[in-house]
Amino acid sequence: MILIKHIFSDMDGTLLQSDCKISETNVQTIKESQIPFTLVSARSPMEMTEVIDKLDLKEPQIGFNGGLIFQKQDQDLKILSEHTLNIDSLKKVIALVDEHFPKVSRSFYDIDTWYIDKFDKGVKYEQKMGGQTPKLVDYVSLLKQPDIKVFKIMMISFDAIEMKQLIEKVESINSGDMSIKQSGEYYLEITSHLAQKSRGIKYIQDLEKLLKMDMAAFGDGFNDLSMLEMVGTPVVMDNALDGVKEYGKYITKNNDEDGVAYGIKNFLQ
């Protein structure tokens, strides 16, 4: 069996259970493997901190789908690389959603704050799942600030047909500077076109002088495909979205059955 020197893992639907918590089995297996481990997530750093601390991760971590590469040092973040959204593109997306999809929840993130301009069903759902507290602001005033940096737009729809239409409509106004990915059944996330999970992995690959065969990755969504293609051992969750499983060398158990731990024990060691 090939010796794996670094593991990369998506969080939601992969490392985390349906309640958005990491199981003790996953924690213990990852620690006992002693293989360097990097979270690769659409989440913001503040939403990754609890898991980083539980796993005692010292390696670079990847947030905002590759828009931010950072290391947590005590209570501070060391920023290694960042790619933010064009503010004009952000304004266009918000205007489009407000005009054509008034029921869709839309909000956005800078490096440490989740901004909303109204408490809707989607915000309440995300607040319950992620445990984060949003900041209620006036978008027009906020986006006039010259130093504002936006890493991600998050949109939530609980209607599959509406989600499909939303993706098509947002894609139609994309001038090429946005990466538009459905990261789960209800979530559509937009980052800079330079924010790709594969770019984050390439950064760490170059930093640690790793070969493709040295790396393994776990994922479940379409925003994980570039990551899965970057590594020699791609492992896909049993609960993965349709069309994702074909990208896996192995299929592991689902996220509520400690699929990452099972994959490490059975496919990587």
Tab-separated table of C-alpha atoms in Angstrom:
chain	number	residue	atom	x	y	z
A	1	MET	CA	0.000	0.000	0.000
A	2	ILE	CA	1.228	3.526	-0.830
A	3	LEU	CA	2.377	5.566	2.163
A	4	ILE	CA	0.068	8.573	2.455
A	5	LYS	CA	1.893	11.677	3.665
A	6	HIS	CA	-1.000	14.161	3.813
A	7	ILE	CA	-4.792	13.869	4.099
A	8	PHE	CA	-7.220	16.542	2.922
A	9	SER	CA	-10.871	16.476	3.981
A	10	ASP	CA	-14.059	18.374	3.316
A	11	MET	CA	-16.076	19.111	6.453
A	12	ASP	CA	-19.857	19.223	5.936
A	13	GLY	CA	-21.250	15.923	4.738
A	14	THR	CA	-17.813	14.351	5.059
A	15	LEU	CA	-15.835	14.760	8.272
A	16	LEU	CA	-18.800	16.135	10.209
A	17	GLN	CA	-21.950	14.245	11.088
A	18	SER	CA	-25.411	15.490	10.102
A	19	ASP	CA	-25.518	17.538	13.328
A	20	CYS	CA	-22.353	19.347	12.126
A	21	LYS	CA	-20.236	17.797	14.886
A	22	ILE	CA	-17.129	15.656	14.546
A	23	SER	CA	-17.365	12.223	16.165
A	24	GLU	CA	-14.879	11.004	18.735
A	25	THR	CA	-14.126	8.054	16.452
A	26	ASN	CA	-13.014	10.416	13.691
A	27	VAL	CA	-10.987	12.497	16.152
A	28	GLN	CA	-9.166	9.503	17.603
A	29	THR	CA	-8.508	7.832	14.245
A	30	ILE	CA	-7.097	11.009	12.701
A	31	LYS	CA	-4.841	11.641	15.693
A	32	GLU	CA	-3.664	8.031	15.871
A	33	SER	CA	-2.826	7.962	12.154
A	34	GLN	CA	-0.221	10.712	12.720
A	35	ILE	CA	-0.710	11.739	9.083
A	36	PRO	CA	-0.747	15.530	8.541
A	37	PHE	CA	-4.364	16.583	8.095
A	38	THR	CA	-5.872	19.625	6.371
A	39	LEU	CA	-9.498	20.708	6.422
A	40	VAL	CA	-10.643	21.864	2.985
A	41	SER	CA	-13.965	23.611	3.392
A	42	ALA	CA	-16.361	26.214	2.070
A	43	ARG	CA	-16.591	27.350	5.692
A	44	SER	CA	-15.011	30.454	7.164
A	45	PRO	CA	-12.124	30.121	9.660
A	46	MET	CA	-14.445	30.922	12.579
A	47	GLU	CA	-16.623	27.958	11.571
A	48	MET	CA	-13.582	25.673	11.353
A	49	THR	CA	-11.956	26.591	14.681
A	50	GLU	CA	-13.732	24.039	16.873
A	51	VAL	CA	-12.645	21.122	14.684
A	52	ILE	CA	-9.105	22.500	14.259
A	53	ASP	CA	-8.791	22.642	18.045
A	54	LYS	CA	-10.290	19.176	18.623
A	55	LEU	CA	-7.844	17.651	16.139
A	56	ASP	CA	-4.981	19.862	17.358
A	57	LEU	CA	-4.111	20.733	13.762
A	58	LYS	CA	-0.900	22.678	13.174
A	59	GLU	CA	-0.817	22.300	9.390
A	60	PRO	CA	-2.136	24.937	6.941
A	61	GLN	CA	-5.917	24.832	6.629
A	62	ILE	CA	-8.082	25.760	3.628
A	63	GLY	CA	-11.272	27.818	3.985
A	64	PHE	CA	-13.756	29.453	1.621
A	65	ASN	CA	-13.237	26.657	-0.963
A	66	GLY	CA	-9.592	27.664	-1.333
A	67	GLY	CA	-10.126	31.418	-1.073
A	68	LEU	CA	-8.150	31.449	2.168
A	69	ILE	CA	-5.186	29.368	3.290
A	70	PHE	CA	-4.241	29.908	6.916
A	71	GLN	CA	-2.691	28.476	10.051
A	72	LYS	CA	-4.291	28.876	13.450
A	73	GLN	CA	-1.738	30.080	15.975
A	74	ASP	CA	-3.284	30.243	19.446
A	75	GLN	CA	-6.088	32.806	18.990
A	76	ASP	CA	-4.655	34.354	15.831
A	77	LEU	CA	-4.685	33.423	12.161
A	78	LYS	CA	-1.569	33.451	10.018
A	79	ILE	CA	-2.749	34.209	6.490
A	80	LEU	CA	-0.763	32.306	3.867
A	81	SER	CA	-2.876	33.088	0.773
A	82	GLU	CA	-6.160	34.870	0.055
A	83	HIS	CA	-8.440	35.463	-2.943
A	84	THR	CA	-11.527	37.646	-2.475
A	85	LEU	CA	-14.611	38.396	-4.550
A	86	ASN	CA	-14.967	41.392	-6.818
A	87	ILE	CA	-17.336	43.757	-4.991
A	88	ASP	CA	-19.157	44.763	-8.195
A	89	SER	CA	-19.863	41.089	-8.913
A	90	LEU	CA	-21.151	40.663	-5.365
A	91	LYS	CA	-23.558	43.577	-5.840
A	92	LYS	CA	-24.823	42.086	-9.134
A	93	VAL	CA	-25.528	38.729	-7.481
A	94	ILE	CA	-27.438	40.310	-4.601
A	95	ALA	CA	-29.494	42.455	-6.989
A	96	LEU	CA	-30.267	39.431	-9.178
A	97	VAL	CA	-31.386	37.302	-6.241
A	98	ASP	CA	-33.518	40.108	-4.820
A	99	GLU	CA	-35.256	40.608	-8.167
A	100	HIS	CA	-35.787	37.022	-9.325
A	101	PHE	CA	-35.526	34.851	-6.185
A	102	PRO	CA	-36.930	36.809	-3.215
A	103	LYS	CA	-37.348	33.634	-1.144
A	104	VAL	CA	-33.685	32.646	-1.468
A	105	SER	CA	-31.515	33.485	1.539
A	106	ARG	CA	-28.362	35.392	0.582
A	107	SER	CA	-25.548	36.492	2.871
A	108	PHE	CA	-21.786	36.855	2.728
A	109	TYR	CA	-18.561	36.527	4.722
A	110	ASP	CA	-15.370	38.426	5.300
A	111	ILE	CA	-12.540	36.693	7.121
A	112	ASP	CA	-14.230	36.676	10.540
A	113	THR	CA	-17.821	37.934	10.146
A	114	TRP	CA	-21.010	36.543	8.626
A	115	TYR	CA	-23.085	39.454	7.294
A	116	ILE	CA	-26.852	39.432	6.793
A	117	ASP	CA	-29.383	42.185	6.143
A	118	LYS	CA	-32.406	40.186	7.282
A	119	PHE	CA	-33.199	37.145	9.414
A	120	ASP	CA	-34.884	34.708	7.057
A	121	LYS	CA	-35.506	30.962	7.006
A	122	GLY	CA	-32.116	30.205	5.463
A	123	VAL	CA	-30.200	32.309	7.985
A	124	LYS	CA	-31.989	30.619	10.872
A	125	TYR	CA	-31.212	27.197	9.381
A	126	GLU	CA	-27.527	27.992	8.928
A	127	GLN	CA	-27.321	29.521	12.406
A	128	LYS	CA	-28.733	26.313	13.875
A	129	MET	CA	-26.431	24.071	11.827
A	130	GLY	CA	-23.217	26.054	12.097
A	131	GLY	CA	-23.670	27.622	15.497
A	132	GLN	CA	-22.484	31.028	14.288
A	133	THR	CA	-24.021	34.408	15.050
A	134	PRO	CA	-24.551	36.645	12.016
A	135	LYS	CA	-24.095	40.414	12.029
A	136	LEU	CA	-27.118	42.394	10.844
A	137	VAL	CA	-26.004	45.261	8.602
A	138	ASP	CA	-27.084	47.505	5.760
A	139	TYR	CA	-25.429	46.006	2.676
A	140	VAL	CA	-25.326	49.281	0.739
A	141	SER	CA	-23.418	51.083	3.491
A	142	LEU	CA	-21.128	48.149	4.226
A	143	LEU	CA	-20.115	47.644	0.603
A	144	LYS	CA	-19.128	51.298	0.300
A	145	GLN	CA	-16.303	50.721	2.781
A	146	PRO	CA	-13.017	50.738	0.827
A	147	ASP	CA	-11.360	48.059	2.934
A	148	ILE	CA	-14.150	45.450	2.854
A	149	LYS	CA	-12.967	42.011	1.740
A	150	VAL	CA	-15.631	39.439	0.859
A	151	PHE	CA	-14.572	35.815	0.544
A	152	LYS	CA	-17.912	34.095	-0.017
A	153	ILE	CA	-21.545	34.653	-0.918
A	154	MET	CA	-23.824	31.981	0.538
A	155	MET	CA	-27.291	31.306	-0.820
A	156	ILE	CA	-29.753	28.829	0.637
A	157	SER	CA	-32.844	27.410	-1.061
A	158	PHE	CA	-34.944	24.480	0.151
A	159	ASP	CA	-36.591	24.075	-3.273
A	160	ALA	CA	-34.681	21.850	-5.737
A	161	ILE	CA	-36.281	23.443	-8.802
A	162	GLU	CA	-35.562	26.928	-7.504
A	163	MET	CA	-31.950	25.925	-6.811
A	164	LYS	CA	-31.510	24.751	-10.403
A	165	GLN	CA	-32.969	27.984	-11.755
A	166	LEU	CA	-30.825	30.023	-9.359
A	167	ILE	CA	-27.630	28.354	-10.545
A	168	GLU	CA	-28.518	28.960	-14.189
A	169	LYS	CA	-29.378	32.609	-13.561
A	170	VAL	CA	-26.235	33.365	-11.560
A	171	GLU	CA	-24.084	31.592	-14.153
A	172	SER	CA	-25.612	33.848	-16.821
A	173	ILE	CA	-24.150	36.979	-15.181
A	174	ASN	CA	-20.760	35.452	-14.412
A	175	SER	CA	-18.076	37.313	-16.351
A	176	GLY	CA	-15.536	34.664	-15.373
A	177	ASP	CA	-14.424	36.128	-12.071
A	178	MET	CA	-16.683	33.954	-9.891
A	179	SER	CA	-16.639	30.283	-8.930
A	180	ILE	CA	-20.227	29.075	-8.476
A	181	LYS	CA	-20.630	25.748	-6.699
A	182	GLN	CA	-23.511	23.835	-5.125
A	183	SER	CA	-21.934	22.456	-1.967
A	184	GLY	CA	-24.953	20.615	-0.602
A	185	GLU	CA	-28.617	20.023	-1.269
A	186	TYR	CA	-29.605	23.482	-0.026
A	187	TYR	CA	-26.423	25.536	-0.476
A	188	LEU	CA	-25.027	27.536	-3.377
A	189	GLU	CA	-21.706	29.220	-2.644
A	190	ILE	CA	-19.866	31.797	-4.694
A	191	THR	CA	-16.208	32.642	-4.296
A	192	SER	CA	-13.492	34.193	-6.436
A	193	HIS	CA	-12.656	32.162	-9.552
A	194	LEU	CA	-9.197	31.851	-7.993
A	195	ALA	CA	-10.716	30.205	-4.906
A	196	GLN	CA	-10.563	26.524	-5.780
A	197	LYS	CA	-9.954	23.644	-3.398
A	198	SER	CA	-7.362	22.373	-5.887
A	199	ARG	CA	-5.385	25.625	-5.590
A	200	GLY	CA	-5.271	25.229	-1.831
A	201	ILE	CA	-3.992	21.700	-2.162
A	202	LYS	CA	-1.411	22.759	-4.751
A	203	TYR	CA	-0.115	25.382	-2.319
A	204	ILE	CA	0.406	22.765	0.387
A	205	GLN	CA	1.735	20.227	-2.106
A	206	ASP	CA	4.439	22.675	-3.187
A	207	LEU	CA	5.124	23.742	0.399
A	208	GLU	CA	5.681	20.157	1.555
A	209	LYS	CA	7.131	18.890	-1.752
A	210	LEU	CA	4.507	16.160	-2.082
A	211	LEU	CA	3.808	13.941	-5.062
A	212	LYS	CA	0.249	13.271	-6.167
A	213	MET	CA	0.494	9.707	-4.900
A	214	ASP	CA	1.499	11.010	-1.439
A	215	MET	CA	-1.909	12.638	-0.950
A	216	ALA	CA	-5.408	11.431	-0.132
A	217	ALA	CA	-8.690	13.331	0.093
A	218	PHE	CA	-12.229	12.804	1.367
A	219	GLY	CA	-15.253	14.562	-0.135
A	220	ASP	CA	-18.954	14.376	-0.937
A	221	GLY	CA	-19.911	17.369	-3.104
A	222	PHE	CA	-19.316	18.971	-6.481
A	223	ASN	CA	-17.097	21.599	-4.895
A	224	ASP	CA	-14.815	18.694	-3.876
A	225	LEU	CA	-14.171	17.439	-7.414
A	226	SER	CA	-11.093	19.576	-8.087
A	227	MET	CA	-9.686	18.396	-4.753
A	228	LEU	CA	-10.389	14.731	-5.476
A	229	GLU	CA	-8.684	15.026	-8.862
A	230	MET	CA	-5.548	16.522	-7.278
A	231	VAL	CA	-4.702	13.521	-5.111
A	232	GLY	CA	-3.598	9.963	-5.766
A	233	THR	CA	-6.153	8.434	-3.400
A	234	PRO	CA	-9.559	10.138	-3.661
A	235	VAL	CA	-12.120	8.727	-1.214
A	236	VAL	CA	-15.800	9.592	-1.643
A	237	MET	CA	-18.473	9.349	1.025
A	238	ASP	CA	-21.377	6.934	0.622
A	239	ASN	CA	-23.722	9.916	1.109
A	240	ALA	CA	-22.124	11.857	-1.772
A	241	LEU	CA	-24.261	13.744	-4.263
A	242	ASP	CA	-25.137	11.944	-7.492
A	243	GLY	CA	-22.277	12.192	-9.955
A	244	VAL	CA	-19.548	12.581	-7.323
A	245	LYS	CA	-18.910	8.915	-6.521
A	246	GLU	CA	-17.387	8.227	-9.930
A	247	TYR	CA	-14.463	10.436	-8.908
A	248	GLY	CA	-13.508	8.191	-5.994
A	249	LYS	CA	-10.901	5.465	-6.004
A	250	TYR	CA	-12.736	4.178	-2.938
A	251	ILE	CA	-16.216	4.673	-1.509
A	252	THR	CA	-16.263	4.830	2.269
A	253	LYS	CA	-19.147	4.801	4.766
A	254	ASN	CA	-21.405	7.828	5.146
A	255	ASN	CA	-20.661	10.815	7.355
A	256	ASP	CA	-22.897	9.547	10.173
A	257	GLU	CA	-21.006	6.229	10.217
A	258	ASP	CA	-17.512	7.726	10.706
A	259	GLY	CA	-16.706	7.383	7.019
A	260	VAL	CA	-13.423	9.303	7.292
A	261	ALA	CA	-12.176	7.095	10.119
A	262	TYR	CA	-13.245	3.986	8.209
A	263	GLY	CA	-11.465	5.230	5.095
A	264	ILE	CA	-8.225	5.975	6.935
A	265	LYS	CA	-8.180	2.533	8.564
A	266	ASN	CA	-9.188	0.542	5.491
A	267	PHE	CA	-7.787	2.455	2.511
A	268	LEU	CA	-4.878	4.600	3.733
A	269	GLN	CA	-3.005	2.482	6.286
